């Protein structure tokens, strides 16, 4: 089941440039939370702080406290341990090109040293069903390479890959920005179903998408979180002028 | 957009996943405990660092071996070693000048022949030839680089040298004999043969690196020249060659480095006599050749040390030449502007 | 080409020049291809004319006797190359991984520069070094000494091509693996290196082909041997050494054998390179772009 996320005073830097300023945020378990804002506002940087992905870039730095479930992620744990509990789906689908569909989904298990063949089979099937890709690929699991699927299928494959590690939280960084409308619809439907089991944080530049999939929405601007509220409220009656300007399309 | 009330459509049949998930959870928990995180990462990083240090250490090892090995000779002969022409193993007298001379003459002769050809090939392939021919042509010229040196030598002995002896050298003697460079008996074997075979061997490296340099000349330089009404040749001369000059010089120096150290083919055709003659028909000897011929037979300590000192000198010269060439080529291919007045 | 009517006079001279230079450049190509064609044609002609079953299966006969072959040289070459690969390939790949994954610093630049410069060190000089390192200590020539020399020559090429191939792997793939909680070392080996396998192997084969025909560094390391030898620390025959010795000998029979040896050497190199290429493309090429 999903767990809740508590973020306190997160600051992040790229070299000398500060990208995030004192972000506080509480994410409810088993809900979808959307982060919106113009490009460069720090929303992607922010979710990359939630699975300690930010620090893999040269010169990048984070301060602050993030509590995911019972885990204080910048203290009592290693980044790799954490990332097994917090899955991530990226902007562009990035299946491993040298692996079959099956191996792609099983990658997280195999590469982490899990080698039970029978259980792996089950997990792969479950994950592919959860990502609504099973019916399309079940006959070519081993024959077909992950890279040979269509863009939308690739993204669902990447979701399955993330789910196979049995995470509690799923971070999605503009998962539909590289997809066509039909594929986008499928992925959105999927997000909708997945939140019964996972806590989902999704970054999107598409406000309608935030409206369709998320119960809560945060608005980012220039590295600060301007406003965080129920999605309906953000879109219909925001309390900050800047949020209103953004959601009504006056800039960004 | 409240969706808590929306019933979840079951996907993928009658909830097989909740069952599997339960099983998995227990099975996967040891997985989550699987460590090999930070510790293994650090170990891996150090192992890779060790390999990188190993590469640098190899160079250090080369220098160390050569320097310690040549100590005896250096102490015995000092700088005189490089100026003396006396190479007499019986009397333990060693002077490397004829070998240095032979190495320089054969290498520069090779450059004189190879550079126009190699640059011509590079220009033709990048700027002139139809697209479908580019691939095959560059592949074929690079094939030249894949032939082992000893096979070049074999071919040179049995095909090129007779041709030189019977046709080329008599012709050169008749037409250019008055210069003194092409006189004396046409043996076939000698400095000229060494220069030609070296030229054939270094053409691929000069032309492939020149090609690399030519292709990174920005398209707008070409277009600027064409827009002024230049013909294709003028465009190449003004827009391309001028911009690529530093890189092509680098390619040529790299070719020189190859020629200086080339051993087998030269040894097989140069004649192996430590003589200094004006005529290119005469036999000669190079630093690499004397190593090839005498190293395994060197009996005395001084003899061996003298040979190693020749190796050290050869190493030092090729290192300097290569470092220079690399810097020149990098300055172009890395997008730094080549100094146009250099 | 915008040749307007008004500048026709100049333009004619310029156009002739243009044509002339194009023809000249084409001529250089012909001049370069000529020796290449000649070498290959002659190699095939003399090689096939001289090769025989005995050549491939027998060891050299004493001077003056007809027949005999280079079987010991073929085996020796394979042995020496095997030793060289075992030592050179892991070191080169490791250094390449360091450069692409951790080497964006001054030390990385130093390693790159050293590797490039080492590529230009004459092979005969490497031979001296291997002589000092191995032969002087063991007090005799050996296949191991030859292997060390060739390994030193393979390392720079493998290092640089491995680095370049790993850098071609998109960062997104590394992130995908990190996102699954895969440790960095595992990601590098199982994702980055695996994705780049075909390129890395090409680099290895490039290095392999370069040293396979090397003669100079073997002259006083492996030294050569007229008889069978399978002991890695005994003087060992190599095809290239035998070609050299036979080529400069005064015997026609040995000249013929030198040509046959040259043909076998080329075929061996091409076969090894293509075999590995095919094996690799079967394994991984399916998915790589």
PDB file of C-alpha atoms in Angstrom, chain B residues 136-334:
ATOM      1  CA  UNK B 136      33.455   2.449 -49.736  1.00  0.00           C
ATOM      2  CA  UNK B 137      36.347   4.831 -50.378  1.00  0.00           C
ATOM      3  CA  UNK B 138      36.992   5.652 -46.760  1.00  0.00           C
ATOM      4  CA  UNK B 139      36.639   1.997 -45.851  1.00  0.00           C
ATOM      5  CA  UNK B 140      39.145   0.999 -48.493  1.00  0.00           C
ATOM      6  CA  UNK B 141      41.737   3.575 -47.504  1.00  0.00           C
ATOM      7  CA  UNK B 142      41.354   2.530 -43.900  1.00  0.00           C
ATOM      8  CA  UNK B 143      41.900  -1.074 -44.954  1.00  0.00           C
ATOM      9  CA  UNK B 144      45.455   0.001 -45.767  1.00  0.00           C
ATOM     10  CA  UNK B 145      45.950   0.680 -42.065  1.00  0.00           C
ATOM     11  CA  UNK B 146      44.860  -2.831 -41.114  1.00  0.00           C
ATOM     12  CA  UNK B 147      47.581  -4.608 -43.108  1.00  0.00           C
ATOM     13  CA  UNK B 148      50.384  -5.743 -40.804  1.00  0.00           C
ATOM     14  CA  UNK B 149      53.721  -4.023 -41.267  1.00  0.00           C
ATOM     15  CA  UNK B 150      55.487  -7.284 -42.028  1.00  0.00           C
ATOM     16  CA  UNK B 151      53.184  -7.888 -44.998  1.00  0.00           C
ATOM     17  CA  UNK B 152      53.987  -4.449 -46.372  1.00  0.00           C
ATOM     18  CA  UNK B 153      57.625  -5.410 -46.056  1.00  0.00           C
ATOM     19  CA  UNK B 154      57.050  -8.708 -47.801  1.00  0.00           C
ATOM     20  CA  UNK B 155      55.315  -7.001 -50.690  1.00  0.00           C
ATOM     21  CA  UNK B 156      57.965  -4.311 -50.822  1.00  0.00           C
ATOM     22  CA  UNK B 157      60.795  -6.835 -51.080  1.00  0.00           C
ATOM     23  CA  UNK B 158      59.235  -8.929 -53.797  1.00  0.00           C
ATOM     24  CA  UNK B 159      57.202  -6.444 -55.829  1.00  0.00           C
ATOM     25  CA  UNK B 160      58.155  -2.855 -55.131  1.00  0.00           C
ATOM     26  CA  UNK B 161      61.927  -3.189 -54.925  1.00  0.00           C
ATOM     27  CA  UNK B 162      62.287  -4.972 -58.293  1.00  0.00           C
ATOM     28  CA  UNK B 163      60.062  -2.311 -59.872  1.00  0.00           C
ATOM     29  CA  UNK B 164      62.254   0.412 -58.399  1.00  0.00           C
ATOM     30  CA  UNK B 165      65.439  -1.294 -59.549  1.00  0.00           C
ATOM     31  CA  UNK B 166      64.343  -2.009 -63.065  1.00  0.00           C
ATOM     32  CA  UNK B 167      62.188   1.009 -63.945  1.00  0.00           C
ATOM     33  CA  UNK B 168      62.032   3.818 -61.448  1.00  0.00           C
ATOM     34  CA  UNK B 169      65.619   4.245 -60.353  1.00  0.00           C
ATOM     35  CA  UNK B 170      67.182   4.214 -63.851  1.00  0.00           C
ATOM     36  CA  UNK B 171      64.571   6.761 -64.910  1.00  0.00           C
ATOM     37  CA  UNK B 172      65.262   9.000 -61.917  1.00  0.00           C
ATOM     38  CA  UNK B 173      69.002   8.703 -62.466  1.00  0.00           C
ATOM     39  CA  UNK B 174      68.623   9.792 -66.090  1.00  0.00           C
ATOM     40  CA  UNK B 175      66.358  12.762 -65.387  1.00  0.00           C
ATOM     41  CA  UNK B 176      67.344  13.949 -61.912  1.00  0.00           C
ATOM     42  CA  UNK B 177      70.735  12.312 -61.474  1.00  0.00           C
ATOM     43  CA  UNK B 178      72.463  15.733 -61.691  1.00  0.00           C
ATOM     44  CA  UNK B 179      70.995  16.748 -58.303  1.00  0.00           C
ATOM     45  CA  UNK B 180      73.059  14.095 -56.568  1.00  0.00           C
ATOM     46  CA  UNK B 181      70.010  12.706 -54.761  1.00  0.00           C
ATOM     47  CA  UNK B 182      69.412  10.042 -57.379  1.00  0.00           C
ATOM     48  CA  UNK B 183      72.795   8.699 -58.317  1.00  0.00           C
ATOM     49  CA  UNK B 184      74.796   5.556 -57.796  1.00  0.00           C
ATOM     50  CA  UNK B 185      73.958   1.957 -58.596  1.00  0.00           C
ATOM     51  CA  UNK B 186      70.217   1.138 -58.548  1.00  0.00           C
ATOM     52  CA  UNK B 187      69.999  -1.626 -55.940  1.00  0.00           C
ATOM     53  CA  UNK B 188      66.299  -1.153 -55.454  1.00  0.00           C
ATOM     54  CA  UNK B 189      66.785  -1.578 -51.744  1.00  0.00           C
ATOM     55  CA  UNK B 190      67.753   1.638 -49.923  1.00  0.00           C
ATOM     56  CA  UNK B 191      66.497   4.905 -48.518  1.00  0.00           C
ATOM     57  CA  UNK B 192      64.134   5.564 -51.441  1.00  0.00           C
ATOM     58  CA  UNK B 193      62.406   2.208 -51.047  1.00  0.00           C
ATOM     59  CA  UNK B 194      62.042   2.809 -47.309  1.00  0.00           C
ATOM     60  CA  UNK B 195      60.553   6.256 -47.925  1.00  0.00           C
ATOM     61  CA  UNK B 196      58.019   4.953 -50.421  1.00  0.00           C
ATOM     62  CA  UNK B 197      56.818   2.015 -48.343  1.00  0.00           C
ATOM     63  CA  UNK B 198      56.561   4.307 -45.308  1.00  0.00           C
ATOM     64  CA  UNK B 199      54.532   6.750 -47.372  1.00  0.00           C
ATOM     65  CA  UNK B 200      52.088   4.024 -48.351  1.00  0.00           C
ATOM     66  CA  UNK B 201      51.785   3.016 -44.706  1.00  0.00           C
ATOM     67  CA  UNK B 202      51.129   6.475 -43.265  1.00  0.00           C
ATOM     68  CA  UNK B 203      48.675   7.665 -45.908  1.00  0.00           C
ATOM     69  CA  UNK B 204      45.675   6.080 -44.125  1.00  0.00           C
ATOM     70  CA  UNK B 205      46.319   7.796 -40.801  1.00  0.00           C
ATOM     71  CA  UNK B 206      46.967  11.212 -42.351  1.00  0.00           C
ATOM     72  CA  UNK B 207      43.950  11.018 -44.609  1.00  0.00           C
ATOM     73  CA  UNK B 208      41.534   9.649 -42.039  1.00  0.00           C
ATOM     74  CA  UNK B 209      42.408  12.301 -39.468  1.00  0.00           C
ATOM     75  CA  UNK B 210      42.381  15.045 -42.089  1.00  0.00           C
ATOM     76  CA  UNK B 211      38.936  13.836 -43.072  1.00  0.00           C
ATOM     77  CA  UNK B 212      37.798  14.030 -39.468  1.00  0.00           C
ATOM     78  CA  UNK B 213      39.092  17.591 -39.297  1.00  0.00           C
ATOM     79  CA  UNK B 214      37.534  18.613 -42.623  1.00  0.00           C
ATOM     80  CA  UNK B 215      34.114  17.340 -41.633  1.00  0.00           C
ATOM     81  CA  UNK B 216      34.012  19.546 -38.530  1.00  0.00           C
ATOM     82  CA  UNK B 217      34.594  22.730 -40.524  1.00  0.00           C
ATOM     83  CA  UNK B 218      31.247  24.517 -40.080  1.00  0.00           C
ATOM     84  CA  UNK B 219      28.925  24.378 -43.051  1.00  0.00           C
ATOM     85  CA  UNK B 220      28.458  28.161 -42.943  1.00  0.00           C
ATOM     86  CA  UNK B 221      32.121  28.651 -43.853  1.00  0.00           C
ATOM     87  CA  UNK B 222      31.502  26.718 -47.036  1.00  0.00           C
ATOM     88  CA  UNK B 223      28.289  28.539 -47.753  1.00  0.00           C
ATOM     89  CA  UNK B 224      29.907  31.911 -47.171  1.00  0.00           C
ATOM     90  CA  UNK B 225      32.491  31.168 -49.827  1.00  0.00           C
ATOM     91  CA  UNK B 226      29.907  29.826 -52.264  1.00  0.00           C
ATOM     92  CA  UNK B 227      27.696  32.860 -51.711  1.00  0.00           C
ATOM     93  CA  UNK B 228      30.565  35.086 -52.842  1.00  0.00           C
ATOM     94  CA  UNK B 229      30.526  33.292 -56.155  1.00  0.00           C
ATOM     95  CA  UNK B 230      33.426  30.962 -55.475  1.00  0.00           C
ATOM     96  CA  UNK B 231      33.860  27.811 -57.510  1.00  0.00           C
ATOM     97  CA  UNK B 232      33.992  24.537 -55.612  1.00  0.00           C
ATOM     98  CA  UNK B 233      37.771  24.503 -55.543  1.00  0.00           C
ATOM     99  CA  UNK B 234      37.891  28.112 -54.316  1.00  0.00           C
ATOM    100  CA  UNK B 235      35.326  27.216 -51.689  1.00  0.00           C
ATOM    101  CA  UNK B 236      37.532  24.331 -50.532  1.00  0.00           C
ATOM    102  CA  UNK B 237      40.642  26.489 -50.554  1.00  0.00           C
ATOM    103  CA  UNK B 238      39.120  29.481 -48.764  1.00  0.00           C
ATOM    104  CA  UNK B 239      36.271  28.052 -46.748  1.00  0.00           C
ATOM    105  CA  UNK B 240      37.555  24.609 -45.816  1.00  0.00           C
ATOM    106  CA  UNK B 241      41.312  24.136 -45.984  1.00  0.00           C
ATOM    107  CA  UNK B 242      42.094  27.446 -44.345  1.00  0.00           C
ATOM    108  CA  UNK B 243      39.858  26.629 -41.403  1.00  0.00           C
ATOM    109  CA  UNK B 244      41.159  23.108 -41.104  1.00  0.00           C
ATOM    110  CA  UNK B 245      44.810  24.013 -41.427  1.00  0.00           C
ATOM    111  CA  UNK B 246      45.856  23.438 -37.822  1.00  0.00           C
ATOM    112  CA  UNK B 247      44.104  20.069 -37.761  1.00  0.00           C
ATOM    113  CA  UNK B 248      45.654  18.908 -41.015  1.00  0.00           C
ATOM    114  CA  UNK B 249      49.073  19.888 -39.730  1.00  0.00           C
ATOM    115  CA  UNK B 250      48.242  17.790 -36.675  1.00  0.00           C
ATOM    116  CA  UNK B 251      47.323  14.855 -38.899  1.00  0.00           C
ATOM    117  CA  UNK B 252      50.601  15.202 -40.773  1.00  0.00           C
ATOM    118  CA  UNK B 253      52.614  15.274 -37.561  1.00  0.00           C
ATOM    119  CA  UNK B 254      50.749  12.191 -36.385  1.00  0.00           C
ATOM    120  CA  UNK B 255      51.772  10.516 -39.639  1.00  0.00           C
ATOM    121  CA  UNK B 256      55.336  11.595 -38.957  1.00  0.00           C
ATOM    122  CA  UNK B 257      55.147   9.970 -35.529  1.00  0.00           C
ATOM    123  CA  UNK B 258      54.039   6.726 -37.135  1.00  0.00           C
ATOM    124  CA  UNK B 259      56.824   6.883 -39.709  1.00  0.00           C
ATOM    125  CA  UNK B 260      59.534   7.558 -37.136  1.00  0.00           C
ATOM    126  CA  UNK B 261      58.731   4.431 -35.181  1.00  0.00           C
ATOM    127  CA  UNK B 262      57.791   2.102 -38.026  1.00  0.00           C
ATOM    128  CA  UNK B 263      60.018  -0.925 -37.897  1.00  0.00           C
ATOM    129  CA  UNK B 264      59.448  -4.060 -39.917  1.00  0.00           C
ATOM    130  CA  UNK B 265      58.733  -2.852 -43.421  1.00  0.00           C
ATOM    131  CA  UNK B 266      61.600  -0.386 -43.233  1.00  0.00           C
ATOM    132  CA  UNK B 267      64.000  -2.956 -41.855  1.00  0.00           C
ATOM    133  CA  UNK B 268      63.167  -5.232 -44.761  1.00  0.00           C
ATOM    134  CA  UNK B 269      63.964  -2.716 -47.512  1.00  0.00           C
ATOM    135  CA  UNK B 270      66.310  -0.004 -46.241  1.00  0.00           C
ATOM    136  CA  UNK B 271      69.523  -2.017 -46.572  1.00  0.00           C
ATOM    137  CA  UNK B 272      70.580  -1.833 -42.931  1.00  0.00           C
ATOM    138  CA  UNK B 273      73.958  -0.155 -43.331  1.00  0.00           C
ATOM    139  CA  UNK B 274      74.903   2.685 -40.993  1.00  0.00           C
ATOM    140  CA  UNK B 275      76.007   4.970 -43.798  1.00  0.00           C
ATOM    141  CA  UNK B 276      75.336   8.595 -44.443  1.00  0.00           C
ATOM    142  CA  UNK B 277      75.003   9.179 -48.157  1.00  0.00           C
ATOM    143  CA  UNK B 278      73.503  11.993 -50.157  1.00  0.00           C
ATOM    144  CA  UNK B 279      71.931   9.697 -52.715  1.00  0.00           C
ATOM    145  CA  UNK B 280      68.558   8.211 -51.850  1.00  0.00           C
ATOM    146  CA  UNK B 281      69.566   5.092 -53.779  1.00  0.00           C
ATOM    147  CA  UNK B 282      72.124   4.260 -51.101  1.00  0.00           C
ATOM    148  CA  UNK B 283      71.292   1.954 -48.196  1.00  0.00           C
ATOM    149  CA  UNK B 284      70.696   3.387 -44.743  1.00  0.00           C
ATOM    150  CA  UNK B 285      69.663   2.341 -41.275  1.00  0.00           C
ATOM    151  CA  UNK B 286      67.013   3.633 -38.857  1.00  0.00           C
ATOM    152  CA  UNK B 287      66.760   3.676 -35.077  1.00  0.00           C
ATOM    153  CA  UNK B 288      63.886   1.198 -35.118  1.00  0.00           C
ATOM    154  CA  UNK B 289      65.691  -1.093 -37.566  1.00  0.00           C
ATOM    155  CA  UNK B 290      68.861  -1.326 -35.555  1.00  0.00           C
ATOM    156  CA  UNK B 291      66.792  -2.300 -32.548  1.00  0.00           C
ATOM    157  CA  UNK B 292      64.989  -4.955 -34.570  1.00  0.00           C
ATOM    158  CA  UNK B 293      68.202  -6.400 -35.958  1.00  0.00           C
ATOM    159  CA  UNK B 294      70.609  -6.215 -33.062  1.00  0.00           C
ATOM    160  CA  UNK B 295      68.666  -6.180 -29.808  1.00  0.00           C
ATOM    161  CA  UNK B 296      68.294  -9.919 -29.323  1.00  0.00           C
ATOM    162  CA  UNK B 297      71.929 -10.466 -30.274  1.00  0.00           C
ATOM    163  CA  UNK B 298      73.410  -7.718 -28.141  1.00  0.00           C
ATOM    164  CA  UNK B 299      75.895  -9.438 -25.883  1.00  0.00           C
ATOM    165  CA  UNK B 300      77.747  -6.795 -23.889  1.00  0.00           C
ATOM    166  CA  UNK B 301      76.105  -4.666 -21.232  1.00  0.00           C
ATOM    167  CA  UNK B 302      77.187  -1.450 -22.923  1.00  0.00           C
ATOM    168  CA  UNK B 303      75.913  -2.709 -26.263  1.00  0.00           C
ATOM    169  CA  UNK B 304      72.475  -3.484 -24.824  1.00  0.00           C
ATOM    170  CA  UNK B 305      72.389  -0.208 -22.944  1.00  0.00           C
ATOM    171  CA  UNK B 306      73.293   1.716 -26.100  1.00  0.00           C
ATOM    172  CA  UNK B 307      70.430   0.058 -27.937  1.00  0.00           C
ATOM    173  CA  UNK B 308      68.022   0.893 -25.117  1.00  0.00           C
ATOM    174  CA  UNK B 309      69.220   4.484 -25.284  1.00  0.00           C
ATOM    175  CA  UNK B 310      68.295   4.538 -28.954  1.00  0.00           C
ATOM    176  CA  UNK B 311      64.886   3.221 -27.884  1.00  0.00           C
ATOM    177  CA  UNK B 312      64.608   5.985 -25.310  1.00  0.00           C
ATOM    178  CA  UNK B 313      65.474   8.633 -27.884  1.00  0.00           C
ATOM    179  CA  UNK B 314      62.943   7.176 -30.300  1.00  0.00           C
ATOM    180  CA  UNK B 315      60.337   7.076 -27.542  1.00  0.00           C
ATOM    181  CA  UNK B 316      61.024  10.643 -26.519  1.00  0.00           C
ATOM    182  CA  UNK B 317      60.823  11.997 -30.069  1.00  0.00           C
ATOM    183  CA  UNK B 318      57.582  10.150 -30.868  1.00  0.00           C
ATOM    184  CA  UNK B 319      56.018  11.263 -27.575  1.00  0.00           C
ATOM    185  CA  UNK B 320      56.785  14.902 -28.291  1.00  0.00           C
ATOM    186  CA  UNK B 321      55.627  14.596 -31.883  1.00  0.00           C
ATOM    187  CA  UNK B 322      52.423  12.832 -30.862  1.00  0.00           C
ATOM    188  CA  UNK B 323      51.596  15.199 -28.038  1.00  0.00           C
ATOM    189  CA  UNK B 324      52.020  18.121 -30.405  1.00  0.00           C
ATOM    190  CA  UNK B 325      49.836  16.504 -33.026  1.00  0.00           C
ATOM    191  CA  UNK B 326      47.103  15.569 -30.536  1.00  0.00           C
ATOM    192  CA  UNK B 327      46.906  19.105 -29.243  1.00  0.00           C
ATOM    193  CA  UNK B 328      46.601  20.466 -32.776  1.00  0.00           C
ATOM    194  CA  UNK B 329      43.915  17.977 -33.752  1.00  0.00           C
ATOM    195  CA  UNK B 330      42.005  18.534 -30.497  1.00  0.00           C
ATOM    196  CA  UNK B 331      42.081  22.280 -31.013  1.00  0.00           C
ATOM    197  CA  UNK B 332      40.120  21.780 -34.219  1.00  0.00           C
ATOM    198  CA  UNK B 333      37.835  18.848 -33.528  1.00  0.00           C
ATOM    199  CA  UNK B 334      36.823  20.096 -30.102  1.00  0.00           C
TER     200      UNK B 334
END
